[in-house]
XYZ file of N, CA and C in Angstrom:
861
model
N 1.081 -1.046 -0.339
C -0.228 0.350 0.172
C 0.736 1.352 -0.144
N 0.823 2.393 -0.815
C 1.389 3.095 -0.775
C 1.174 4.012 0.345
N 2.342 5.185 0.425
C 1.659 5.988 1.008
C 1.497 7.378 1.054
N 0.373 8.048 1.478
C 0.016 9.313 1.213
C 0.919 9.709 1.179
N 1.087 10.197 -0.623
C 2.531 11.855 -0.647
C 1.884 13.011 0.975
N 0.357 13.192 1.534
C 0.934 14.196 1.992
C 1.886 13.401 3.380
N 1.656 12.645 3.938
C 2.100 12.221 5.228
C 3.769 12.208 5.160
N 4.240 11.399 3.568
C 5.130 11.883 3.089
C 5.837 13.161 3.920
N 5.296 14.053 3.539
C 5.910 15.457 3.229
C 4.780 16.694 4.292
N 4.904 15.334 5.001
C 4.081 16.586 6.394
C 5.255 17.761 6.780
N 6.171 17.611 7.685
C 7.821 18.333 7.917
C 7.672 18.533 7.016
N 8.071 18.515 5.822
C 8.059 19.859 5.282
C 7.144 20.720 5.007
N 6.205 20.518 4.392
C 4.802 21.436 4.592
C 5.026 21.865 6.838
N 5.014 21.543 6.989
C 5.093 22.606 8.684
C 5.996 23.556 9.158
N 7.783 22.454 8.657
C 8.135 23.607 8.433
C 8.354 25.207 7.586
N 8.156 25.111 5.869
C 7.975 25.887 5.220
C 6.606 26.677 5.751
N 6.013 26.341 6.449
C 4.625 27.404 7.391
C 5.307 28.251 8.193
N 6.304 27.912 8.949
C 6.480 27.514 10.380
C 7.771 28.571 10.233
N 8.203 28.315 9.137
C 9.828 30.044 8.574
C 8.643 30.730 8.114
N 8.029 30.904 7.137
C 6.680 31.732 7.158
C 5.868 32.565 8.540
N 5.881 31.932 8.676
C 4.812 32.850 10.046
C 5.239 32.889 11.382
N 6.537 31.543 11.382
C 6.945 32.001 13.302
C 6.364 32.101 14.054
N 5.150 31.162 13.317
C 4.263 30.254 14.976
C 3.846 29.640 14.233
N 3.992 28.257 16.022
C 4.089 26.808 14.937
C 2.353 26.495 15.459
N 1.155 27.395 16.001
C -0.007 27.371 15.484
C -0.052 27.549 14.774
N -0.435 28.397 14.069
C -0.559 28.766 13.212
C -0.069 28.057 11.377
N 1.439 27.251 12.196
C 1.415 26.724 10.855
C 1.051 25.113 11.348
N 0.613 24.976 12.409
C -0.581 23.554 11.943
C -1.497 24.110 11.937
N -2.026 25.001 11.992
C -3.757 25.067 10.767
C -3.830 25.430 10.017
N -2.769 26.010 8.878
C -2.206 26.261 7.358
C -1.875 24.586 7.499
N -1.636 23.363 8.131
C -1.132 22.553 7.698
C -2.670 21.478 7.411
N -3.086 21.671 8.610
C -4.247 20.814 8.389
C -5.303 21.755 7.466
N -4.938 22.977 7.160
C -6.323 23.356 5.672
C -5.527 22.344 4.416
N -4.207 22.593 4.389
C -3.374 22.135 2.993
C -3.775 20.714 2.534
N -4.280 20.103 4.734
C -4.502 18.026 4.668
C -5.842 17.881 3.868
N -6.073 19.067 4.495
C -8.431 19.419 3.577
C -8.520 19.652 2.594
N -7.888 20.262 2.018
C -7.831 20.364 1.243
C -7.580 19.564 -0.248
N -6.135 19.200 0.213
C -5.339 18.079 -1.080
C -6.738 16.730 -0.582
N -7.171 16.145 -0.050
C -8.226 14.673 0.625
C -8.992 14.826 -0.914
N -9.040 16.646 -1.168
C -10.613 16.378 -1.976
C -9.842 16.500 -4.084
N -8.452 16.689 -3.732
C -7.773 16.545 -4.981
C -7.946 14.823 -5.675
N -8.174 14.114 -6.377
C -7.983 13.735 -7.391
C -6.558 13.166 -7.706
N -6.175 11.933 -7.365
C -4.706 11.816 -6.899
C -3.791 12.029 -9.127
N -4.625 11.687 -9.556
C -4.604 11.019 -11.179
C -4.330 12.620 -12.142
N -4.451 13.701 -10.842
C -4.342 15.261 -11.439
C -3.257 15.823 -10.665
N -2.454 15.636 -10.164
C -0.906 15.398 -9.768
C -0.012 14.790 -10.638
N 1.108 16.201 -11.042
C 1.893 15.467 -11.757
C 3.139 14.895 -10.934
N 3.466 16.108 -9.711
C 4.424 16.826 -8.430
C 3.203 16.628 -7.129
N 3.225 15.361 -6.526
C 3.383 15.942 -5.728
C 3.489 16.919 -4.633
N 4.456 16.647 -4.192
C 5.567 17.167 -3.475
C 5.229 19.218 -4.082
N 5.676 19.373 -5.414
C 5.906 21.039 -5.035
C 4.505 20.868 -5.404
N 3.251 20.639 -5.711
C 1.915 21.160 -5.796
C 0.913 21.413 -3.964
N 1.682 20.212 -2.776
C 1.745 20.639 -1.354
C 2.270 21.959 -2.135
N 3.628 21.525 -1.558
C 4.521 22.709 -1.118
C 3.487 23.873 -1.774
N 2.951 24.210 -3.211
C 2.630 25.676 -3.575
C 1.606 25.836 -2.413
N 0.823 24.953 -2.557
C -0.826 24.886 -2.007
C -0.061 26.164 -0.637
N 0.300 25.206 0.595
C 1.121 25.264 1.802
C 1.838 26.656 1.974
N 2.535 27.251 0.213
C 2.764 28.987 0.791
C 1.153 29.661 0.366
N 0.667 28.918 -0.646
C -0.390 30.253 -0.763
C -1.060 30.153 0.481
N -1.642 29.400 1.247
C -2.206 29.205 2.309
C -1.770 30.532 3.466
N -0.158 29.565 4.168
C 0.788 30.357 4.963
C 0.628 32.136 4.557
N 0.241 31.849 3.095
C 1.136 33.672 2.611
C -0.315 34.785 2.809
N -1.880 33.513 2.849
C -2.880 34.639 3.445
C -2.827 34.516 4.717
N -2.675 33.457 5.737
C -2.595 34.004 6.857
C -1.221 34.786 7.236
N -0.198 35.240 7.056
C 0.477 36.116 6.952
C 0.238 37.230 6.969
N -0.836 37.710 6.161
C -1.318 39.263 5.794
C -1.948 38.684 7.311
N -2.960 38.456 7.550
C -4.487 38.350 9.182
C -2.953 39.100 9.757
N -1.917 38.003 10.373
C -0.863 38.160 11.377
C -0.281 38.959 10.801
N 0.278 39.234 10.456
C 0.610 41.471 9.940
C -0.785 42.615 10.822
N -1.140 42.249 10.803
C -2.118 43.538 11.042
C -2.077 42.581 13.070
N -2.490 40.930 13.293
C -2.847 41.479 14.762
C -1.451 41.548 15.382
N -0.274 41.501 14.909
C 0.972 41.641 15.065
C 0.710 43.068 15.877
N 0.829 44.409 14.674
C 0.036 45.044 15.322
C 0.134 45.769 16.317
N -0.772 45.114 17.040
C -1.476 45.875 18.978
C -1.033 44.774 19.585
N -0.004 44.142 19.319
C 0.690 43.249 20.326
C 1.342 43.802 21.621
N 0.645 43.383 22.861
C 1.260 44.071 23.966
C 2.926 43.756 23.660
N 4.564 44.923 24.057
C 5.836 44.392 24.193
C 5.824 43.712 22.750
N 7.155 44.191 22.744
C 8.195 42.866 21.854
C 7.488 41.158 21.849
N 7.027 41.245 20.117
C 6.829 39.696 19.449
C 7.977 38.651 19.150
N 8.212 37.553 19.693
C 9.262 36.729 18.998
C 8.417 35.729 18.383
N 9.017 34.975 17.561
C 8.676 34.334 17.199
C 8.466 32.270 18.760
N 7.282 32.126 17.971
C 7.004 30.926 18.616
C 7.879 29.744 19.310
N 8.659 29.426 19.693
C 9.489 28.492 20.177
C 9.061 27.009 19.504
N 9.893 26.131 19.094
C 9.719 24.436 18.321
C 11.156 24.015 18.743
N 9.896 23.337 19.847
C 11.269 21.190 19.944
C 11.883 21.322 18.862
N 13.224 21.069 18.568
C 13.618 20.058 18.016
C 14.570 19.288 18.409
N 15.420 18.554 17.399
C 16.395 16.897 18.212
C 17.245 17.780 17.838
N 18.690 17.562 18.776
C 20.103 17.753 18.336
C 20.172 17.938 16.673
N 19.719 16.480 16.491
C 20.285 16.290 14.516
C 19.592 17.538 13.567
N 18.810 17.992 14.261
C 18.564 19.170 13.089
C 19.418 19.983 12.935
N 20.175 20.599 13.996
C 21.398 21.603 13.906
C 22.431 20.635 13.247
N 22.708 19.792 12.415
C 23.597 19.676 11.775
C 23.082 19.730 10.384
N 22.316 19.863 9.830
C 21.907 21.088 8.282
C 22.462 21.658 9.516
N 23.219 22.566 9.159
C 23.627 23.414 9.269
C 22.355 25.076 8.751
N 22.090 24.564 7.597
C 21.538 25.843 6.553
C 19.915 25.524 6.956
N 19.408 24.404 7.555
C 17.926 24.720 7.867
C 18.289 24.816 9.664
N 19.053 24.829 10.361
C 19.271 25.506 11.591
C 19.452 26.724 11.404
N 19.896 27.358 10.800
C 20.164 29.217 11.679
C 19.072 29.392 10.182
N 18.492 28.529 9.621
C 16.793 29.681 9.071
C 15.874 29.743 9.938
N 15.798 28.980 10.943
C 14.598 28.969 12.502
C 15.401 29.252 13.357
N 16.372 29.351 14.191
C 17.037 29.971 15.117
C 15.886 31.138 14.541
N 15.527 32.237 16.138
C 14.953 33.100 16.277
C 16.344 34.163 15.825
N 16.863 34.378 16.539
C 17.071 35.145 15.751
C 17.101 36.652 14.047
N 17.102 34.753 13.282
C 16.723 34.908 11.955
C 15.343 34.405 11.740
N 14.767 33.808 11.779
C 12.928 34.449 11.788
C 12.682 35.983 12.661
N 13.249 36.910 12.895
C 13.043 37.879 13.486
C 13.960 39.001 11.381
N 14.623 37.906 11.391
C 15.176 39.424 10.385
C 14.080 38.437 9.233
N 13.611 37.538 9.359
C 12.693 37.232 8.518
C 11.303 37.590 8.740
N 11.057 38.436 9.473
C 9.721 38.683 9.970
C 10.000 40.316 9.260
N 10.513 40.510 8.987
C 10.898 41.771 7.987
C 10.978 42.098 7.262
N 10.458 41.227 6.323
C 10.663 41.113 4.551
C 9.199 41.354 4.472
N 8.456 41.755 3.007
C 7.600 41.373 2.587
C 6.825 40.344 2.096
N 5.351 39.557 3.312
C 4.888 38.426 2.804
C 6.307 37.909 1.883
N 6.207 38.408 0.832
C 5.791 37.472 -0.570
C 7.787 38.068 -0.643
N 8.078 38.414 -0.386
C 9.520 38.372 0.012
C 9.965 37.143 0.438
N 9.471 37.075 1.775
C 9.773 36.223 2.270
C 8.919 34.974 2.126
N 7.890 34.798 1.383
C 7.521 33.519 1.279
C 8.779 32.970 -0.732
N 9.838 33.791 -0.790
C 10.390 33.052 -2.341
C 12.012 33.501 -0.976
N 11.778 33.630 -0.066
C 13.812 33.055 -0.050
C 13.336 32.254 0.768
N 12.651 31.719 1.385
C 12.740 30.590 1.985
C 12.453 30.020 1.054
N 11.172 30.144 0.583
C 11.506 28.025 -0.798
C 12.598 27.994 -1.449
N 13.078 29.653 -2.000
C 14.574 29.320 -2.205
C 15.546 28.733 -1.811
N 16.424 30.012 -0.660
C 17.461 29.757 -0.009
C 16.381 28.362 1.279
N 16.262 28.666 1.811
C 16.425 27.265 2.649
C 16.009 25.728 2.002
N 14.554 25.835 1.013
C 14.334 24.313 0.062
C 14.795 24.485 -1.415
N 15.500 25.741 -1.068
C 16.064 24.983 -3.207
C 15.364 25.038 -4.052
N 13.909 25.492 -3.369
C 12.783 25.218 -5.468
C 12.579 25.442 -6.042
N 12.583 24.996 -6.956
C 12.998 25.753 -8.847
C 12.432 27.219 -8.565
N 12.468 27.573 -9.607
C 11.777 28.998 -9.647
C 11.074 29.217 -10.129
N 10.398 27.711 -11.172
C 9.328 28.168 -11.647
C 8.152 27.477 -10.748
N 8.085 27.116 -9.372
C 7.755 26.428 -8.807
C 7.392 27.274 -8.030
N 8.516 28.225 -7.573
C 7.781 29.120 -5.900
C 7.160 30.356 -7.278
N 7.488 30.738 -8.451
C 6.433 31.227 -8.987
C 4.801 31.460 -9.006
N 4.912 29.367 -9.272
C 3.584 29.032 -9.757
C 3.733 29.796 -8.221
N 3.938 29.150 -7.887
C 3.189 28.609 -5.740
C 3.578 30.377 -5.486
N 3.547 31.614 -5.908
C 3.363 32.554 -4.706
C 2.681 34.033 -5.814
N 2.094 33.097 -7.399
C 1.837 33.444 -9.135
C 2.092 34.868 -9.667
N 3.107 34.909 -9.073
C 4.616 35.695 -10.249
C 4.763 35.095 -11.160
N 5.872 35.830 -12.373
C 5.854 35.182 -13.243
C 7.708 34.913 -12.628
N 8.522 34.330 -13.888
C 9.500 33.998 -12.983
C 10.857 34.814 -12.891
N 10.869 35.508 -14.365
C 11.687 36.484 -13.641
C 11.559 37.853 -13.236
N 10.503 37.643 -12.303
C 9.403 38.472 -11.105
C 9.889 37.771 -10.047
N 9.832 36.801 -9.860
C 10.821 36.160 -8.987
C 12.474 35.809 -8.625
N 12.951 35.502 -9.643
C 14.031 36.161 -9.722
C 14.591 37.865 -8.922
N 14.735 38.476 -9.628
C 14.333 39.945 -8.531
C 13.650 40.128 -7.505
N 12.540 39.246 -7.021
C 12.066 39.489 -5.352
C 13.113 38.205 -5.071
N 13.544 37.502 -5.358
C 14.813 36.397 -4.597
C 16.193 36.897 -4.542
N 16.174 37.891 -5.460
C 18.035 38.791 -5.104
C 17.246 39.945 -4.512
N 16.317 40.575 -4.272
C 15.911 41.462 -3.295
C 15.824 40.758 -2.198
N 15.956 39.854 -1.621
C 15.106 39.227 -0.419
C 16.614 38.949 0.394
N 17.457 38.406 -0.145
C 18.864 38.138 -0.409
C 19.825 39.023 0.069
N 19.311 39.981 -0.467
C 19.579 41.941 -0.047
C 19.244 42.306 1.008
N 18.862 42.105 1.830
C 17.461 42.401 2.116
C 18.673 41.779 4.199
N 18.037 40.667 3.371
C 18.538 39.097 4.744
C 20.484 39.562 5.171
N 20.982 39.765 3.803
C 22.835 39.667 4.040
C 22.722 41.089 4.385
N 22.230 42.023 4.886
C 22.189 43.031 5.540
C 22.638 43.177 7.234
N 21.481 41.931 7.341
C 20.561 42.273 8.698
C 21.159 40.614 9.593
N 20.740 39.557 9.289
C 20.968 38.410 9.546
C 23.146 38.197 10.465
N 22.443 37.440 11.292
C 23.266 37.394 11.998
C 24.411 37.033 12.047
N 25.871 36.921 12.143
C 26.886 36.467 10.802
C 27.782 35.590 13.254
N 26.840 34.548 12.976
C 27.821 32.687 13.809
C 29.522 33.643 13.170
N 30.394 34.088 14.424
C 31.381 33.615 14.371
C 32.324 31.987 15.795
N 31.405 31.658 15.563
C 31.757 30.002 16.747
C 31.494 28.695 16.044
N 31.744 28.055 16.429
C 31.497 26.755 15.927
C 30.664 26.057 17.086
N 29.569 25.095 16.614
C 28.633 24.586 17.027
C 28.938 23.991 18.762
N 30.307 24.011 18.754
C 30.390 23.786 20.636
C 31.228 24.795 21.374
N 31.510 25.187 20.176
C 31.926 26.346 21.394
C 30.783 27.178 21.957
N 29.819 27.743 20.973
C 28.219 28.163 21.047
C 28.387 26.872 22.191
N 27.974 26.006 21.606
C 26.893 25.212 22.871
C 27.769 25.834 24.132
N 28.703 25.628 24.491
C 29.693 26.011 25.110
C 29.678 27.028 26.214
N 29.298 28.187 25.171
C 28.689 30.232 26.165
C 27.150 29.493 26.069
N 25.953 28.868 25.919
C 25.082 28.239 26.757
C 25.355 28.536 28.092
N 25.707 26.684 28.347
C 25.872 26.312 28.844
C 26.186 26.309 30.621
N 27.710 28.040 30.375
C 27.958 28.725 31.116
C 27.159 29.881 31.025
N 26.332 30.429 29.876
C 25.199 30.805 30.510
C 24.281 30.749 32.102
N 24.261 29.616 31.221
C 22.312 28.318 31.716
C 23.387 28.475 33.021
N 24.336 27.907 33.331
C 25.430 27.252 35.400
C 25.612 28.818 35.560
N 25.780 29.508 35.353
C 25.836 31.110 36.260
C 24.855 31.285 36.742
N 23.400 31.367 36.107
C 22.678 32.453 35.952
C 21.816 31.082 37.188
N 21.732 29.506 37.121
C 21.639 29.008 37.944
C 21.771 28.680 39.555
N 23.676 28.652 39.606
C 24.098 28.565 40.512
C 23.886 30.257 41.365
N 23.878 31.268 40.265
C 24.163 32.621 40.863
C 25.448 33.226 40.737
N 26.721 32.861 40.583
C 27.653 33.225 39.443
C 26.908 34.301 38.974
N 27.071 35.261 40.255
C 27.479 37.122 39.079
C 28.597 37.354 38.265
N 29.803 37.459 38.506
C 30.710 37.830 37.882
C 30.576 36.065 36.574
N 30.355 35.435 37.064
C 30.350 34.278 35.555
C 29.537 35.117 34.969
N 27.912 35.076 35.016
C 27.543 36.005 34.252
C 27.205 37.425 34.172
N 27.790 38.068 34.299
C 28.695 38.955 33.729
C 29.430 38.943 32.565
N 30.667 37.822 32.411
C 30.962 37.702 31.694
C 30.518 36.671 30.342
N 29.861 36.194 30.569
C 29.048 35.257 29.353
C 28.650 36.147 28.091
N 28.158 37.766 29.085
C 27.592 38.297 27.930
C 27.971 39.454 27.810
N 28.062 39.989 26.143
C 28.826 40.877 25.475
C 28.755 42.808 26.118
N 29.373 43.410 25.737
C 29.300 44.355 26.233
C 27.448 45.265 26.161
N 27.673 44.355 24.295
C 26.003 45.469 23.852
C 25.465 44.125 23.583
N 24.881 43.730 24.594
C 24.292 41.972 24.612
C 22.487 43.061 24.439
N 21.748 42.405 23.808
C 20.063 42.763 22.943
C 19.271 41.759 24.248
N 18.431 42.002 25.353
C 17.740 41.264 25.809
C 16.266 41.533 25.030
N 15.414 40.419 24.873
C 13.987 40.955 24.444
C 13.228 39.618 24.602
N 12.632 40.499 25.737
C 10.966 39.566 26.804
C 10.090 39.783 25.984
N 9.028 38.187 25.534
C 8.117 38.492 24.976
C 6.577 37.479 26.338
N 6.375 38.564 26.577
C 4.662 38.575 27.730
C 3.803 37.839 26.928
N 3.965 38.689 25.911
C 2.016 39.764 25.120
C 1.361 39.840 26.037
N 1.682 40.798 26.840
C 0.339 41.338 27.441
C 0.431 40.307 28.488
N 0.041 39.068 28.402
C -0.281 37.546 29.340
C -0.141 37.671 31.071
N 1.826 37.939 30.933
C 2.589 37.687 32.164
C 3.250 38.978 32.332
N 3.260 39.011 33.276
C 5.056 40.114 32.967
C 6.612 40.377 32.670
N 6.525 41.159 31.404
C 8.236 41.156 30.820
C 7.937 42.389 30.452
N 9.370 42.765 29.964
C 9.847 43.998 29.602
C 9.697 44.308 28.181
N 8.456 45.879 28.548
C 7.606 46.080 27.316
C 8.739 46.516 25.780
N 9.900 46.139 26.683
C 10.895 46.958 25.230
C 12.626 46.552 25.490
N 12.977 46.618 24.278
C 14.362 45.766 24.100
C 14.409 46.782 25.160
N 16.183 45.448 25.713
C 16.935 46.013 26.987
C 18.397 45.640 26.088
N 18.650 47.243 25.712
C 20.099 47.276 24.848
C 21.541 47.509 26.415
N 22.211 46.715 26.292
C 23.848 46.962 27.285
C 23.195 45.547 28.174
N 24.925 45.322 29.163
C 25.055 44.604 29.447
C 24.559 44.678 31.020
N 24.819 45.479 31.850
C 24.560 45.557 33.156
C 23.540 45.889 32.813
N 22.501 46.915 31.777
C 21.064 46.662 32.077
C 20.271 45.326 32.215
N 20.985 44.228 30.956
C 20.405 43.277 30.905
C 20.741 42.430 32.229
N 21.622 42.887 33.040
C 22.056 41.213 34.162
C 21.107 42.647 35.460
N 21.124 43.952 35.208
C 19.741 44.148 36.356
C 18.949 43.176 36.346
N 18.053 43.800 35.052
C 17.471 43.169 34.564
C 17.027 41.446 35.270
N 17.942 40.684 35.065
C 17.632 39.389 34.826
C 18.011 39.231 36.575
N 19.145 40.024 36.512
C 18.876 39.074 38.286
C 17.954 40.159 39.436
N 16.752 41.227 39.166
C 15.841 41.388 39.241
C 14.350 40.171 39.793
N 14.282 40.069 38.107
C 13.908 38.839 38.612
C 13.646 37.528 37.799
N 14.809 36.819 38.771
C 15.321 35.287 38.462
C 13.983 34.979 40.427
N 13.327 34.666 40.120
C 12.825 34.313 41.503
C 13.429 33.062 42.042
N 13.058 32.268 43.086
C 14.715 31.793 43.637
C 14.005 30.912 43.498
N 12.991 29.398 43.782
C 13.115 29.406 43.252
C 13.300 28.765 41.732
N 13.584 28.874 40.848
C 13.718 28.587 40.052
C 15.646 27.672 39.271
N 14.697 26.794 38.974
C 15.528 26.050 37.909
C 14.985 25.188 36.445
N 16.774 25.812 36.086
C 17.028 26.256 34.087
C 17.626 24.562 33.622
N 16.759 24.165 32.880
C 16.459 23.569 32.393
C 17.145 22.894 30.465
N 18.512 21.879 30.352
C 18.625 22.142 28.975
C 17.398 21.680 28.328
N 17.081 22.247 26.986
C 16.537 21.415 25.980
C 16.739 22.250 24.503
N 16.192 22.004 22.896
C 16.919 22.579 22.163
C 15.795 22.173 21.135
N 15.989 23.856 21.190
C 15.178 24.295 19.900
C 15.119 25.156 19.178
N 14.283 25.503 17.610
C 14.397 26.113 17.183
C 16.094 26.102 16.448
N 16.605 24.594 16.268
C 17.725 24.522 15.781
C 19.313 24.308 17.063
N 19.090 24.293 18.351
C 20.365 24.491 19.117
C 20.358 24.610 20.330
N 20.882 24.450 21.190
C 21.062 24.420 22.743
C 19.658 25.671 23.180
N 18.684 25.578 23.935
C 18.000 26.725 25.223
C 17.781 26.585 25.987
N 17.568 27.229 26.704
C 17.119 27.042 27.994
C 15.888 26.489 29.020
N 14.942 25.757 29.348
C 13.316 25.810 29.676
C 13.394 26.297 31.368
N 13.030 28.002 32.055
C 13.248 28.246 33.277
C 11.758 27.397 33.892
N 12.192 26.471 34.701
C 10.821 26.036 35.872
C 10.302 26.847 37.803
N 9.924 27.410 37.172
C 9.041 28.184 38.639
C 8.744 27.103 39.232
N 9.535 26.656 40.940
C 8.445 25.785 41.575
C 7.867 24.187 40.664
N 8.372 23.900 39.336
C 7.730 23.072 39.216
C 6.929 23.165 37.474
N 7.119 24.463 37.931
C 6.176 24.966 36.464
C 6.860 25.668 35.489
N 6.862 25.214 34.501
C 6.749 26.023 33.381
C 6.849 27.128 32.968
N 7.807 27.939 33.341
C 7.291 29.207 33.163
C 7.846 30.310 32.285
N 8.814 29.431 31.219
C 9.537 30.413 29.851
C 10.156 29.333 29.672
N 11.275 30.316 28.191
C 12.298 29.631 27.815
C 13.155 30.959 27.216
N 14.104 30.633 26.721
C 15.310 31.117 26.532
C 16.227 30.591 25.138
N 16.280 31.496 24.039
C 16.981 31.054 23.539
C 18.338 32.220 23.152
N 19.140 31.933 22.677
C 20.437 32.806 22.847
C 20.871 33.010 21.177
N 21.373 34.114 20.551
C 22.853 34.128 19.903
C 24.085 34.452 20.359
N 24.808 33.865 20.095
C 26.474 34.275 20.921
C 27.322 33.962 19.154
N 27.980 35.140 19.376
C 28.936 35.872 18.726
C 30.344 35.207 18.982
N 31.588 35.573 18.705
C 31.961 35.793 19.475
C 32.514 35.624 20.400
N 32.004 33.553 21.360
C 32.557 33.493 22.307
C 31.657 34.674 23.531
N 30.387 34.928 23.124
C 29.257 35.259 23.946
C 28.131 36.193 23.642
N 27.517 35.882 24.668
C 25.807 36.414 24.227
C 25.298 37.375 24.016
N 25.272 37.759 22.079
C 24.698 38.849 21.643
C 23.559 38.973 21.488
N 22.827 38.242 22.002
C 21.206 38.742 21.887
C 20.479 37.433 23.091
N 19.535 37.862 23.426
C 18.943 37.063 24.270
C 17.098 37.187 23.874
N 16.186 35.950 23.669
C 15.435 36.271 24.068
C 14.560 35.187 24.914
N 13.705 36.090 25.431
C 13.024 35.097 26.073
C 11.479 35.272 25.738
N 10.842 33.649 26.423
C 9.521 34.067 25.726
C 8.362 34.078 27.260
N 7.274 34.161 27.363
C 6.983 33.742 28.992
C 5.397 33.978 28.211
N 5.200 34.260 27.169
C 3.698 34.080 26.507
C 3.338 32.850 26.372
N 2.668 32.577 27.583
C 1.709 31.410 27.853
C 1.171 30.640 27.034
N 0.874 31.192 25.556
C 0.474 31.292 24.215
C 1.231 30.697 23.207
N 2.570 30.919 24.049
C 4.200 30.284 22.816
C 4.467 28.637 23.456
N 3.765 29.028 24.144
C 4.496 27.693 25.824
C 4.015 25.943 25.082
N 3.215 26.287 25.257
C 2.668 24.846 24.978
C 3.152 23.773 24.347
N 3.346 24.217 22.699
C 4.396 23.020 22.216
C 5.578 23.488 22.683
N 5.874 22.953 23.417
C 7.488 22.990 23.277
C 7.519 21.918 24.466
N 6.747 21.173 25.193
C 6.849 19.803 25.141
C 6.267 18.543 23.727
N 5.839 19.332 23.069
C 5.369 18.178 21.545
C 6.730 17.498 20.916
N 7.945 16.894 20.438
C 8.622 17.343 19.260
C 7.499 17.185 17.739
N 8.394 17.917 17.026
C 7.759 18.779 16.707
C 9.194 19.301 14.562
N 8.362 17.924 14.436
C 10.410 17.284 13.558
C 10.085 18.709 12.086
N 11.751 19.130 12.553
C 11.899 20.841 11.123
C 12.838 19.953 10.520
N 12.269 19.385 9.383
C 12.689 18.646 7.899
C 13.114 19.277 6.014
N 14.042 19.236 5.799
C 13.626 19.348 4.634
C 13.234 18.723 3.534
């Protein structure tokens, strides 16, 4: 019995939708809607199921992205992508791990919807220009121009990690250990002088309403808000090691980081309860 192409490519469809939307919940909705539409398509009418499903998912994600843009205008405080649990082996696919990192998803968030779709499909998944043109309903020459423009935009803003995976992992572990043990000097040493902290509470829980800039201010914020019964558990999120904050036995938030030149240059803390539900679920991100 042959496997339904939707089942075969579901992980790919979820990853495409997630990179376009930055929200696992919305990506799941898009993939479910794609399934409903796919189930009504006669199999003999589809020559290339993978291309068909990617095209359908892209169009649905574009529609959802335009709706989300309006919703995010009213978001309370900084908006951060919804974190997703990933297995360590995702990090071995360097391009995929980079593309789903919190820092990179924030860069993609600055692209207009069509540019974001074109960039994700071409640069991350190497979809042919002709297929992308069908997905975004543009001519192939237009898609090539859009891709070039998106690449230039991302190149100017994307983080340029200058450490190996092993060095990055060591820095993140130093941050976790220093925070959990109250090693204040160790915490200061692991933060870059110009580190930026963003906290996402979504108006649901207490969080800084603006990004915090500079090591001293970030240090004061972290030491001021850290509860006494805090445990920091290692977890893999968005393609790299991260930290789960546990307070009195309850998951209180998660933290991801950008490590450059041996220190943390960007720190992202998500406390919005609406974005934490899927952290306990294994969501495979694959090409």
